[in-house]
CSV table of C-alpha atoms in Angstrom, one decimal:
chain,number,residue,atom,x,y,z
A,1,MET,CA,0.8,4.4,-9.0
A,2,GLU,CA,4.4,5.6,-8.8
A,3,LYS,CA,6.7,2.6,-8.5
A,4,ILE,CA,8.5,3.7,-5.3
A,5,VAL,CA,5.2,4.5,-3.6
A,6,MET,CA,3.9,1.0,-4.5
A,7,GLN,CA,7.2,-0.6,-3.2
A,8,ALA,CA,6.8,1.3,0.1
A,9,LEU,CA,3.1,0.2,0.5
A,10,LEU,CA,4.0,-3.4,-0.3
A,11,TYR,CA,6.8,-3.3,2.3
A,12,ASP,CA,4.5,-1.7,4.8
A,13,PHE,CA,2.0,-4.5,4.5
A,14,TYR,CA,4.2,-7.5,3.9
A,15,GLY,CA,7.7,-6.5,4.9
A,16,GLU,CA,7.7,-8.5,8.1
A,17,LEU,CA,7.5,-11.6,6.0
A,18,LEU,CA,11.0,-11.0,4.7
A,19,ASN,CA,14.1,-12.1,6.6
A,20,ASP,CA,16.2,-9.6,8.5
A,21,HIS,CA,18.8,-9.3,5.7
A,22,GLN,CA,16.2,-8.8,3.0
A,23,LYS,CA,14.4,-6.2,5.2
A,24,ALA,CA,17.6,-4.2,5.9
A,25,VAL,CA,18.6,-4.0,2.2
A,26,TYR,CA,15.1,-3.3,1.0
A,27,GLU,CA,14.6,-0.6,3.6
A,28,ASP,CA,17.9,1.0,2.6
A,29,TYR,CA,16.9,1.1,-1.0
A,30,VAL,CA,13.3,2.1,-0.7
A,31,TYR,CA,13.0,4.1,2.5
A,32,ASN,CA,16.5,5.5,2.9
A,33,ASP,CA,17.0,6.1,-0.8
A,34,ILE,CA,20.5,4.6,-0.7
A,35,GLY,CA,21.9,3.6,-4.0
A,36,ILE,CA,22.8,0.0,-5.0
A,37,SER,CA,26.5,0.8,-5.0
A,38,GLU,CA,26.5,2.3,-1.6
A,39,ILE,CA,24.4,-0.6,-0.1
A,40,ALA,CA,26.8,-3.0,-1.7
A,41,ALA,CA,29.8,-1.3,-0.2
A,42,GLU,CA,28.2,-1.0,3.3
A,43,ARG,CA,27.3,-4.7,3.3
A,44,GLY,CA,30.3,-6.1,1.6
A,45,ILE,CA,28.3,-7.7,-1.3
A,46,SER,CA,28.4,-7.1,-5.0
A,47,ARG,CA,26.2,-4.5,-6.8
A,48,GLN,CA,24.6,-7.4,-8.7
A,49,GLY,CA,23.9,-9.2,-5.5
A,50,VAL,CA,22.1,-6.1,-4.1
A,51,HIS,CA,20.2,-5.6,-7.3
A,52,ASP,CA,19.1,-9.3,-7.4
A,53,LEU,CA,18.1,-9.1,-3.7
A,54,ILE,CA,16.0,-6.0,-4.2
A,55,LYS,CA,14.3,-7.5,-7.3
A,56,ARG,CA,13.7,-10.8,-5.4
A,57,CYS,CA,12.2,-8.9,-2.5
A,58,SER,CA,10.0,-6.9,-4.8
A,59,ASN,CA,8.8,-10.1,-6.4
A,60,ILE,CA,8.1,-11.7,-3.1
A,61,LEU,CA,6.1,-8.7,-1.8
A,62,GLN,CA,4.2,-8.5,-5.1
A,63,ASP,CA,3.4,-12.2,-4.9
A,64,TYR,CA,1.9,-11.7,-1.4
A,65,GLU,CA,-0.2,-8.8,-2.8
A,66,ASN,CA,-1.4,-10.9,-5.7
A,67,LYS,CA,-2.6,-13.5,-3.2
A,68,LEU,CA,-3.9,-11.4,-0.4
A,69,HIS,CA,-4.8,-8.0,-2.0
A,70,LEU,CA,-4.3,-6.1,1.2
A,71,VAL,CA,-2.8,-3.0,-0.5
A,72,GLU,CA,-5.6,-3.0,-3.1
A,73,ARG,CA,-8.3,-3.2,-0.3
A,74,PHE,CA,-6.5,-0.4,1.7
A,75,GLN,CA,-6.5,1.9,-1.3
A,76,LYS,CA,-10.1,1.1,-2.1
A,77,THR,CA,-11.1,1.8,1.5
A,78,LYS,CA,-9.2,5.1,1.4
A,79,GLU,CA,-11.1,6.1,-1.7
A,80,LEU,CA,-14.5,5.2,-0.2
A,81,VAL,CA,-13.7,7.1,3.0
A,82,ALA,CA,-12.7,10.1,0.9
A,83,ARG,CA,-16.1,9.8,-0.8
A,84,ILE,CA,-17.8,9.7,2.6
A,85,ASN,CA,-16.0,12.8,3.6
A,86,SER,CA,-17.0,14.6,0.4
A,87,LEU,CA,-20.7,13.6,0.9
A,88,THR,CA,-20.6,14.7,4.5
A,89,GLU,CA,-19.4,18.1,3.4
A,90,GLN,CA,-22.1,18.3,0.8
A,91,PHE,CA,-24.7,17.3,3.4
A,92,GLU,CA,-23.5,20.0,5.8
A,93,ARG,CA,-23.9,22.6,3.0
A,94,ASN,CA,-27.2,21.4,1.5
A,95,ASN,CA,-28.8,19.3,4.3
A,96,ASP,CA,-29.8,16.8,1.6
A,97,LEU,CA,-31.0,13.6,3.4
A,98,GLN,CA,-30.4,11.5,0.2
A,99,LEU,CA,-26.7,12.0,0.9
A,100,ILE,CA,-27.1,10.2,4.2
A,101,ASP,CA,-28.4,7.1,2.3
A,102,GLU,CA,-25.4,7.1,0.0
A,103,ILE,CA,-23.0,7.5,3.0
A,104,ARG,CA,-24.7,4.6,4.7
A,105,GLN,CA,-24.4,2.5,1.6
A,106,ILE,CA,-20.7,3.2,1.3
A,107,SER,CA,-20.0,2.6,4.9
A,108,ASN,CA,-21.9,-0.7,4.8
A,109,HIS,CA,-19.9,-1.6,1.7
A,110,ILE,CA,-16.7,-1.0,3.7
A,111,LEU,CA,-18.0,-3.0,6.7
A,112,ASP,CA,-19.1,-5.9,4.4
A,113,ASP,CA,-15.7,-5.8,2.7
A,114,THR,CA,-17.3,-6.8,-0.6
A,115,PHE,CA,-15.1,-4.8,-2.9
């Protein structure tokens, strides 16, 4: 997955666990696409300080993901729902009842959260 997309997903899931200063700098960098130099100038800190803070935040967020796997589960669920949608479209075209069984298995898999 593209690095910036992964950073945004990690922040979406775990960003509230950062302190306000970390959140502000990380949001500027990831969401607002503001460069390190500009962030440093706005906040009155060194470029190196901004760089280190962003790297530290990225590591913190990745550590949460390594422990909780919320982003991984979210992405897997999205894939499974997309598969259900595809099977539903196939069923509408072919009226194949076997597809309903596969849809049911996938939905039970999601509900059981066994992936």
